[in-house]
Coordinates of C-alpha atoms and ligand atoms in Angstrom, one line a residue:
X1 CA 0.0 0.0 0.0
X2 CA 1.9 3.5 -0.7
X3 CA 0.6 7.3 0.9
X4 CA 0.8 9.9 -0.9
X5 CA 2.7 12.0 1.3
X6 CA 3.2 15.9 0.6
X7 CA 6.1 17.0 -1.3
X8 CA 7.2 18.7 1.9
X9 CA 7.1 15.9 4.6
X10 CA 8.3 13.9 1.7
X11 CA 11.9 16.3 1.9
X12 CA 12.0 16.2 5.4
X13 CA 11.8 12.4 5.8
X14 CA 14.2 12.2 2.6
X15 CA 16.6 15.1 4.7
X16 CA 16.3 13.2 7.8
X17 CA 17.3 9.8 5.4
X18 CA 19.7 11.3 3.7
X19 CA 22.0 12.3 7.1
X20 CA 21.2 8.7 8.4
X21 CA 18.5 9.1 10.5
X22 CA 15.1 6.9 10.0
X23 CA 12.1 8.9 9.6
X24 CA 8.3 8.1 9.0
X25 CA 5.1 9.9 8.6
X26 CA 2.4 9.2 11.9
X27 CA -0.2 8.3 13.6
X28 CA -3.3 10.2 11.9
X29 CA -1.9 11.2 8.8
X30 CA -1.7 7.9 8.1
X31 CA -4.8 6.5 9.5
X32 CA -6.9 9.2 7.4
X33 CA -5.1 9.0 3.8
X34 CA -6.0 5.2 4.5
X35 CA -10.0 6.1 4.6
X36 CA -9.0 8.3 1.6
X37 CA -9.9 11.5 4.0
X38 CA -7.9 14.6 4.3
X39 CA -5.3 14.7 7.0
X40 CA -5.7 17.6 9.3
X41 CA -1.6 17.9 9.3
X42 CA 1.2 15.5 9.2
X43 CA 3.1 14.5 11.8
X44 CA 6.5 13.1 11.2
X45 CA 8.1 10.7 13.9
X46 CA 12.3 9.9 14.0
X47 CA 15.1 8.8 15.3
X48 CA 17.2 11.7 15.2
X49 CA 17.1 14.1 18.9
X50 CA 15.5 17.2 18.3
X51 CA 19.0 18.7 18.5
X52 CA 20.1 16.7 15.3
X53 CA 16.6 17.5 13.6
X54 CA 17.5 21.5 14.1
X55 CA 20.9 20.9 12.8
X56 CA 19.2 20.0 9.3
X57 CA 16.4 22.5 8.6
X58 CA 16.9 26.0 8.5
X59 CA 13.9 27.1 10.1
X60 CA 12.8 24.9 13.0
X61 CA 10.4 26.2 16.1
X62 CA 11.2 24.6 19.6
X63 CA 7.2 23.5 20.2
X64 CA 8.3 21.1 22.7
X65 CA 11.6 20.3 22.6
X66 CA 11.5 18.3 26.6
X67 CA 8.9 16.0 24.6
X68 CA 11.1 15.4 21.6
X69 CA 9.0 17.9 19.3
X70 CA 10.8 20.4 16.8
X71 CA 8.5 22.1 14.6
X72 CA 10.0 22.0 11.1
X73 CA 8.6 25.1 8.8
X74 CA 8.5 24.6 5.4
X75 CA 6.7 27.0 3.2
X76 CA 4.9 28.7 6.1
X77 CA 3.6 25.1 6.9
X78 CA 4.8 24.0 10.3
X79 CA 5.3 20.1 10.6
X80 CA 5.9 18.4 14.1
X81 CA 9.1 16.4 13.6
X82 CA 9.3 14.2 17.3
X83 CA 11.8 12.0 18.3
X84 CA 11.3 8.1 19.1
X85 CA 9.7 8.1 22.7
X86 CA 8.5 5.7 25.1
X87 CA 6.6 7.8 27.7
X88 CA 7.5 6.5 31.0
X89 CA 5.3 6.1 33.8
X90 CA 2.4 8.1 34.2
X91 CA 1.6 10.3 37.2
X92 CA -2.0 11.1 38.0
X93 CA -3.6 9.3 34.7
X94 CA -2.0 12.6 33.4
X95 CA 1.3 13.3 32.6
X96 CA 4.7 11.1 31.5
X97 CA 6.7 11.3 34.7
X98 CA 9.6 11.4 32.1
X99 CA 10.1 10.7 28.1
X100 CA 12.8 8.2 27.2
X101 CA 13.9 8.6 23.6
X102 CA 14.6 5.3 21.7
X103 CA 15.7 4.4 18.6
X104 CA 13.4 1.9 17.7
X105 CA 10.3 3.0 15.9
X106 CA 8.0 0.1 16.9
X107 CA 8.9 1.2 20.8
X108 CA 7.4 4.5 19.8
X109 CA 4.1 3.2 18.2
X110 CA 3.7 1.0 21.0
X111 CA 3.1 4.2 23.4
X112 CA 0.4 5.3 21.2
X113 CA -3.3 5.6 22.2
X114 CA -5.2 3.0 19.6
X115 CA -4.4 0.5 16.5
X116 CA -5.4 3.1 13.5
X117 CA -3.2 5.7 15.6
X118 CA -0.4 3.6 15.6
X119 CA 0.9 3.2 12.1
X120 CA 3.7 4.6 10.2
X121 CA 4.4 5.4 6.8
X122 CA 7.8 6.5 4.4
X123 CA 8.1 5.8 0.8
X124 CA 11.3 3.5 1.3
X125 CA 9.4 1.0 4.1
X126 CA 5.9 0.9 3.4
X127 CA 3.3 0.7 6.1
X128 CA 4.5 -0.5 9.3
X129 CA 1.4 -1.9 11.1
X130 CA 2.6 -3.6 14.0
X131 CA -0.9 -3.6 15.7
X132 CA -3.1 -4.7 13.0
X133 CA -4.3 -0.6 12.6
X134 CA -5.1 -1.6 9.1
X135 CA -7.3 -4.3 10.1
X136 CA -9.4 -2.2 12.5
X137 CA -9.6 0.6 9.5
X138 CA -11.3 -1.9 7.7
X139 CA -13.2 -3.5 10.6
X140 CA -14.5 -0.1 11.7
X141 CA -12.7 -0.7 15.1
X142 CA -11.1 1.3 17.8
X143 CA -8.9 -0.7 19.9
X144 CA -6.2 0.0 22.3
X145 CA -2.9 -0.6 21.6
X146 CA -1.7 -3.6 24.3
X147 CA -3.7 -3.7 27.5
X148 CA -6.8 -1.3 27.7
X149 CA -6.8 -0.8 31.1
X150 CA -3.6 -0.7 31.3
X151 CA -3.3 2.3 28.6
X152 CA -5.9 4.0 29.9
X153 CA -4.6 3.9 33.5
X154 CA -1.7 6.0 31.4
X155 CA -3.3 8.8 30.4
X156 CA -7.0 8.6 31.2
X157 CA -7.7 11.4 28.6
X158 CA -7.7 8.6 26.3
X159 CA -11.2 7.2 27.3
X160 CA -13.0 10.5 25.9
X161 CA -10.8 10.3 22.9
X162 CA -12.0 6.2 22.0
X163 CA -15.4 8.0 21.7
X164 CA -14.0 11.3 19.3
X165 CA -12.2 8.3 17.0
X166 CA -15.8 6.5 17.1
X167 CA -17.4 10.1 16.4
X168 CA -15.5 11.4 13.8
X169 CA -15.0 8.2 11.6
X170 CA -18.4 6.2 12.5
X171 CA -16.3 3.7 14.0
X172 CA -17.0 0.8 17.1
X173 CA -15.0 0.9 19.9
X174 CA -14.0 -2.5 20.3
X175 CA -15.5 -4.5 23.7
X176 CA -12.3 -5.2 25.7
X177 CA -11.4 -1.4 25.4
X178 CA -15.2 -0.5 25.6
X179 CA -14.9 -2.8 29.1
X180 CA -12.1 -0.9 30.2
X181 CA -14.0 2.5 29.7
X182 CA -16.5 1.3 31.9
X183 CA -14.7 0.6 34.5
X184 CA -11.8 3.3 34.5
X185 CA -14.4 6.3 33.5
X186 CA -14.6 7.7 36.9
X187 CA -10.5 8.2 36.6
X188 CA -11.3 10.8 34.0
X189 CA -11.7 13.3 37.0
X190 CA -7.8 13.5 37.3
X191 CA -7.4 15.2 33.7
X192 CA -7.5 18.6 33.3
X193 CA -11.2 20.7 31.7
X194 CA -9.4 22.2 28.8
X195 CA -7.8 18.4 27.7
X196 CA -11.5 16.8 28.5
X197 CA -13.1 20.2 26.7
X198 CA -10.8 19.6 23.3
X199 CA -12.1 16.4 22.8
X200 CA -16.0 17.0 23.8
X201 CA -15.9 19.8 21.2
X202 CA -14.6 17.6 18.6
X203 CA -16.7 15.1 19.4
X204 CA -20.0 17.0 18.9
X205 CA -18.8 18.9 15.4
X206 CA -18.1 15.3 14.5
X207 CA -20.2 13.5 11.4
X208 CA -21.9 11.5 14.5
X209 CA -22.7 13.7 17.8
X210 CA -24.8 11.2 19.0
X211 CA -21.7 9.2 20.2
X212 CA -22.2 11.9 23.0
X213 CA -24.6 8.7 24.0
X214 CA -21.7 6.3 24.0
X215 CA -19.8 8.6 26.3
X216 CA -23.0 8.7 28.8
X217 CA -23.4 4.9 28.4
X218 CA -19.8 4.3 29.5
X219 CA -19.8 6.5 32.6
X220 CA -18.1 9.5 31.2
X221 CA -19.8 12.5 30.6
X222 CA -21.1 11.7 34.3
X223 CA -17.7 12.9 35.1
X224 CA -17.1 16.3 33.5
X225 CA -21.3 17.0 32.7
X226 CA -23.6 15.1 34.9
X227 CA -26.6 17.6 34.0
X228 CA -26.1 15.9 30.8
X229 CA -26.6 12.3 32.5
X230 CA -29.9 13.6 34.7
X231 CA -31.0 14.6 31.4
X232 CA -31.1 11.3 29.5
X233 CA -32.9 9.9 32.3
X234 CA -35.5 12.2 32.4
X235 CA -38.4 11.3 30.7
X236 CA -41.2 14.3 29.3
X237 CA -44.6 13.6 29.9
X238 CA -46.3 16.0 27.9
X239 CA -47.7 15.9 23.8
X240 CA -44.3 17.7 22.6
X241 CA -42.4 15.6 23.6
X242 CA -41.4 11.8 22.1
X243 CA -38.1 11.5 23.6
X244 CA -36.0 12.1 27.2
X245 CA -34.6 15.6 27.9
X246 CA -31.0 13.9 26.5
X247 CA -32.4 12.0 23.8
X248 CA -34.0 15.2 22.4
X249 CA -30.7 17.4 22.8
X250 CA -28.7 14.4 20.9
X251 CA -31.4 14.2 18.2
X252 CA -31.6 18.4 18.2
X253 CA -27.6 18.6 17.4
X254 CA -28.2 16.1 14.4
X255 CA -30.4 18.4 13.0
X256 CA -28.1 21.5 13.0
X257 CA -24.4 21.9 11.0
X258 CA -21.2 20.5 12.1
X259 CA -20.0 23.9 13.5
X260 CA -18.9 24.5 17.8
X261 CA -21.5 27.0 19.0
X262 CA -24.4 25.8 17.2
X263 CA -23.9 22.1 18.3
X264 CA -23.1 23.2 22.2
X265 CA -25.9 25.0 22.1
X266 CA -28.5 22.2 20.7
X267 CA -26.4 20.3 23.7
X268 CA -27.0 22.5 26.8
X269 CA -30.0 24.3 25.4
X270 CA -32.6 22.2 28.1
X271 CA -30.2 20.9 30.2
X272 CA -32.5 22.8 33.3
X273 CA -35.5 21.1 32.3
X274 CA -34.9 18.0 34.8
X275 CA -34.3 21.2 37.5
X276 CA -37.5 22.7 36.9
X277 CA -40.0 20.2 36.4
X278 CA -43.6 20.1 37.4
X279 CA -46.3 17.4 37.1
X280 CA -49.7 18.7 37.0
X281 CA -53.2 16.6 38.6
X282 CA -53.3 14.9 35.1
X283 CA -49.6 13.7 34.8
X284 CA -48.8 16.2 32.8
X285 CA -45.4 17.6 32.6
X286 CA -44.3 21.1 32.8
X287 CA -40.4 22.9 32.4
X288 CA -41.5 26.6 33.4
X289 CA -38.8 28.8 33.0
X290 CA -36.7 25.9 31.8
X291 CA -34.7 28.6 29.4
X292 CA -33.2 31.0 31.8
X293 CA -32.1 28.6 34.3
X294 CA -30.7 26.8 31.0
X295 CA -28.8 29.8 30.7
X296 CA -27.5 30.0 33.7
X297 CA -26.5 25.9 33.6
X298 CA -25.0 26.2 30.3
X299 CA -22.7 29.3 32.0
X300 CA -21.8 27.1 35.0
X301 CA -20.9 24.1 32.9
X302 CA -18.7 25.9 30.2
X303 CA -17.5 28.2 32.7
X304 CA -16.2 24.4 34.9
X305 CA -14.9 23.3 31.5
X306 CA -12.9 26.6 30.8
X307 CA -14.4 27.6 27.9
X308 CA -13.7 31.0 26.6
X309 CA -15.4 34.0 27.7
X310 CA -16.8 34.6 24.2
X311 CA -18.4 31.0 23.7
X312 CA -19.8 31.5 27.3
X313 CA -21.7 34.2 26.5
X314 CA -22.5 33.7 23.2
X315 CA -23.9 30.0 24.1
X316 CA -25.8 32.3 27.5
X317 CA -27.7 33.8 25.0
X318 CA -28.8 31.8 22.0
X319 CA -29.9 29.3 25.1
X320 CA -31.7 32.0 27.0
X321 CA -33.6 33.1 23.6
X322 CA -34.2 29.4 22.1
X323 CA -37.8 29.1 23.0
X324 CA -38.6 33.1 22.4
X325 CA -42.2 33.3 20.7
X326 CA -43.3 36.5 20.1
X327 CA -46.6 36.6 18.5
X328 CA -46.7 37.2 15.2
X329 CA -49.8 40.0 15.3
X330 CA -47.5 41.7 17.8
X331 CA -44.5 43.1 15.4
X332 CA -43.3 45.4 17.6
X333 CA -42.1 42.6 20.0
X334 CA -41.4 40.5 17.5
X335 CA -38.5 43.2 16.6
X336 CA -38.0 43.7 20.0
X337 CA -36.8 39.6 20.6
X338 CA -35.1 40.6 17.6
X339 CA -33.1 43.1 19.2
X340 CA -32.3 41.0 22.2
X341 CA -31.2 38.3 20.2
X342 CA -28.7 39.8 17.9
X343 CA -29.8 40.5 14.3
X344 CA -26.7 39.4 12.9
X345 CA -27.6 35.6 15.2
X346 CA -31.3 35.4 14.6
X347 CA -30.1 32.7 11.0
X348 CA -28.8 30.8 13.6
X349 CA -31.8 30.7 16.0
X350 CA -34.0 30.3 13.5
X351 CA -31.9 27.3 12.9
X352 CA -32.2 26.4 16.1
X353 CA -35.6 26.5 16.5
X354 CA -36.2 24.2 13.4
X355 CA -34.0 21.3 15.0
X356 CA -35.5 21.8 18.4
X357 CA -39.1 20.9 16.5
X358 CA -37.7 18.6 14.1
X359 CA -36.4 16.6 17.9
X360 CA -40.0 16.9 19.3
X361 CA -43.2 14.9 18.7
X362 CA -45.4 15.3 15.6
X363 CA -48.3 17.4 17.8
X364 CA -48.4 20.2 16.1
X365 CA -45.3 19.7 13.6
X366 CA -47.4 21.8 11.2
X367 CA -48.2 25.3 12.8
X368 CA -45.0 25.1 15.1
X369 CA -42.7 24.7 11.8
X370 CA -45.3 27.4 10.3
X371 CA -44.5 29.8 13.1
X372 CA -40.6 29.6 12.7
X373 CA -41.1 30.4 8.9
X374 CA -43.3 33.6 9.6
X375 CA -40.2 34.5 12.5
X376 CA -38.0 34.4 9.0
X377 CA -40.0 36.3 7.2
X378 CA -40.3 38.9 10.1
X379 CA -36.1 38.5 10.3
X380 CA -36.0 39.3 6.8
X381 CA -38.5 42.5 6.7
X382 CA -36.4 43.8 9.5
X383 CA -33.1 43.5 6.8
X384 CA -34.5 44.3 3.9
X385 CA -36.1 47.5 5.4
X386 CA -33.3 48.2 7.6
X387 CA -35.1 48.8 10.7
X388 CA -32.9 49.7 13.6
X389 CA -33.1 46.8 16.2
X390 CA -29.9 47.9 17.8
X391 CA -29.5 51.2 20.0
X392 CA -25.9 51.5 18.1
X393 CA -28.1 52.1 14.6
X394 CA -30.8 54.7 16.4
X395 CA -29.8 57.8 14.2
X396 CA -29.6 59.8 17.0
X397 CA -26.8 59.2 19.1
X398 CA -25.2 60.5 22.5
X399 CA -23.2 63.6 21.4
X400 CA -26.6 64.8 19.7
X401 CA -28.1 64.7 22.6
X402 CA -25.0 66.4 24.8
X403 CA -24.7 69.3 21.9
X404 CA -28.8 69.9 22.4
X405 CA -28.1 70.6 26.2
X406 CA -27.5 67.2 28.5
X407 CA -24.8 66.9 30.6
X408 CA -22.7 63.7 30.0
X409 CA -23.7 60.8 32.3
X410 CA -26.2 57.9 32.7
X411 CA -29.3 59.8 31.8
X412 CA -28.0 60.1 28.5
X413 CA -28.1 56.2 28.3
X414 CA -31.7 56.9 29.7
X415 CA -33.0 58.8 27.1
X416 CA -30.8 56.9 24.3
X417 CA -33.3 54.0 25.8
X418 CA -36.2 56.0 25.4
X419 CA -35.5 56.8 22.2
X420 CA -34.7 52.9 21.1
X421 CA -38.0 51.7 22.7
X422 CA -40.1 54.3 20.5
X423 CA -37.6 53.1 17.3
X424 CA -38.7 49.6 18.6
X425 CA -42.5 50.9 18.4
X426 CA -42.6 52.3 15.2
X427 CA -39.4 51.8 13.1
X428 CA -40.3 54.3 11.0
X429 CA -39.4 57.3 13.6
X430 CA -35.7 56.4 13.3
X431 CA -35.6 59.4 10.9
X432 CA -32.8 61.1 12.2
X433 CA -35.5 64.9 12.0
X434 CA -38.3 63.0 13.5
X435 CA -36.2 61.1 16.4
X436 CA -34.6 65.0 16.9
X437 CA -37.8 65.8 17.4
X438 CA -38.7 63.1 19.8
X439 CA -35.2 63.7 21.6
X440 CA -35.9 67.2 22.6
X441 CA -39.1 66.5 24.4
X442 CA -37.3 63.7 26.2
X443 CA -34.3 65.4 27.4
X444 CA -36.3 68.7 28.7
X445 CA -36.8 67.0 32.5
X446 CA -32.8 66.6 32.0
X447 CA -32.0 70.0 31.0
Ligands
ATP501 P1 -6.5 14.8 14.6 O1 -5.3 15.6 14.5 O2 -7.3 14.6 13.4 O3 -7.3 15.3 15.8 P2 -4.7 12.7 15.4 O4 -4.8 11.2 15.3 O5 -3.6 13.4 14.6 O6 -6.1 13.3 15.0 P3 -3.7 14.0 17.6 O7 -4.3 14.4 19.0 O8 -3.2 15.1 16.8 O9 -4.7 13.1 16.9 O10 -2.4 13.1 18.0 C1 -1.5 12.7 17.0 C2 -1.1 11.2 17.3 O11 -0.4 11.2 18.6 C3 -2.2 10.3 17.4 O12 -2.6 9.7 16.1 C4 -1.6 9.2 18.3 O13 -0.8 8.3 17.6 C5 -0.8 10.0 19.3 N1 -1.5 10.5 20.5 C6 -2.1 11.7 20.7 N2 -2.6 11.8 21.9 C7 -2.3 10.6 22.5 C8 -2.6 10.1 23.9 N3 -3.2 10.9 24.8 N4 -2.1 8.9 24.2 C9 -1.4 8.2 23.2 N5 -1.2 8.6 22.0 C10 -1.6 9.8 21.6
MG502 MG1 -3.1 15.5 14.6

């Protein structure tokens, strides 16, 4: 079997060759030009020490040269070239203790997470498969290379990353490692939120999201999101509903595109609802005021997982907002759910909204789907005609009202207010004489 391997990593294994060193494309390079995917990058794996691989390029970045990685640029491409290793004894299911460089390349594959991870390539050798990764690729398999428990004991990040592989490439994960899972998931607690965060994000802008299910099933999202485990075990007993709180959030995520704030949000968006559950005298269930405390979950739970800042609030939002329905005789608050939403987001919530019907039960498919259609239309009048839905577009602004009189200070965020809710009202006042107009009778208690 040959790779096609870049013409770059192709001079660098060559280079490295050529001064007698081996060298051999790695781990998922290989695995995806074998499923005839598109690598994300190309890692390159050697036997020279990173001193002797910066000796031989002439423009090398020290990424992290205490592992054995150089960075190797090559027409503004970087390319991780990393010495032979066998990662010595792990402390805390987290870190090596220490990295021992070798030069035998099968002692480095060895150290590496699972079967399809653990093959090399270079045009000279061929594949070396010293796990059977080939075999899994064709099985569909994700296995642990040598003793699952054993390598999961290691580095216990691994667990969450069985269930990514299985995400992103529709794979199995195989029962012995599976078996392992199970048992070891609680020792996920010992690795760090941002490590655990990297992988749940990949996991859910991944061709199957609903592996999410497999990591619930095998005890680890119980570990880093157990509102996400009390959701897939609560049941909704009303006419909306056909599946649990989890079920619909995994069926929800399907229906939206592979992209990170979109998907978290389908995720968390009624994550509360097991929180703020009613039964009425007929059975009948009830999740009043499920969206703000969703909010305020989704905040907690990216906040724990060290999310950014931007994604927090961003995700805050869209959550708060998902079940917004203004009534459509009602424009005027239409645009004003508008304005708290974000024009430039409402695509997205309207996207939003469809999945979070198309996860629900057939009552009322129809008239619900009907109602998100007539939102879009509403969106797009507000576009087309340019209303102003944001105080920053009112076409009166602060310094007007300061050159008409007002002092600078808060009441000039008062009036701006004032102004934005009669803009809201009737769009056609944002006429910069008109809302002059309106301004001065506004600001005369302030003068
Ligand atoms: P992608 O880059 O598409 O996410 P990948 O397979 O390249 O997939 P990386 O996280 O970039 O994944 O890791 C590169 C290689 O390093 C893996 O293919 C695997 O061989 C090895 N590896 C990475 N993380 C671990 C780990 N925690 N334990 C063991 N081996 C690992
Ligand atoms: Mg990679």
């Amino acid at each position: 079997m040959r790779v096609e391997l870049p013409v770059d990593v192709k001079n660098i294994i060559e280079t490295l060759e050529a001064n007698g060193y081996e060298a051999f494309a790695v781990g998922g390079c290989v695995r995806d030009t074998l499923l005839l995917r598109v690598p994300g990058d190309w890692d390159i794996t050697t036997s020279a020490k990173p001193e002797e691989v910066k000796a031989l390029f002439s423009h090398t970045i020290d990424t992290g040269i205490q592992h054995g990685t150089v960075t190797v640029m090559k027409n503004h491409v970087g390319y991780e070239v990393t010495t032979y290793r066998i990662d010595g004894e792990y402390e805390d299911a987290r870190h090596p203790k220490e990295v021992i460089f070798t030069a035998n390349l099968v002692e480095d594959l060895k150290r590496r997470d699972f079967t399809i991870n653990a093959m090399a390539y270079n045009d000279r050798v061929g594949i070396v498969d010293e796990f059977q990764g080939i075999q899994d690729l064709e099985d569909k398999v994700i296995r642990c290379v040598g003793n699952p428990k054993e390598r999961f004991s290691e580095d216990a990040l691994r667990m969450l990353r069985a269930v990514r592989f299985a995400a992103q490439l529709g794979f199995c994960i195989e029962e012995e490692t599976k078996a392992a899972i199970r048992e070891l998931a609680p020792t996920l607690a010992k690795v760090s939120k941002e490590r655990i965060a990297v992988e749940l994000v990949k996991i859910l802008v991944s061709d199957h999201p609903e592996e999410i299910r497999t990591a619930y099933e095998l005890g680890l999202t119980r570990v880093f999101m157990p509102e996400f485990d009390v959701a897939m075990e609560t049941v909704q007993n009303n006419h909306h509903h056909k599946y649990t709180v989890g079920e619909h959030s995994i069926v929800a995520m399907q229906h939206v595109r592979p992209e990170k704030m979109i998907r978290l949000i389908m995720l968390l968006h009624d994550l509360a609802k097991p929180v703020v559950l009613t039964t009425d005298d007929r059975g009948y269930d009830h999740f009043v005021g499920h969206t703000q405390a969703g909010a305020n979950m989704a905040k907690g739970i990216l906040r724990r997982l060290k999310f950014d800042n931007a994604t927090i609030d961003f995700v805050y939002r869209m959550v708060k907002h998902h079940d917004d329905r203004p009534p459509m005789d009602n424009m005027a608050l239409v645009r004003r759910r508008i304005s708290e939403i974000g024009l430039e987001n409402m695509p997205m919530m309207i996207e939003i909204k469809r999945a979070d019907i198309l996860a629900q039960s057939d009552y009322n498919f129809e008239s619900k789907m009907a109602y998100v259609d007539d939102l879009e239309k509403a969106y797009k009048e507000v576009l087309e005609k340019n209303y102003c839905v944001d105080k920053k577009d009112l076409s009166v602004n602060g310094r007007d009202l300061i050159a008409m009189g007002m002092k600078p200070g808060e009441e000039i965020g008062v009036v701006l207010d004032l102004l934005f809710d009669i803009v809201i009202n009737d769009p056609n006042l944002n006429q910069r004489e008109k809302l002059l107009e309106r301004a001065n009778k506004l600001i005369t208690p302030f003068i």
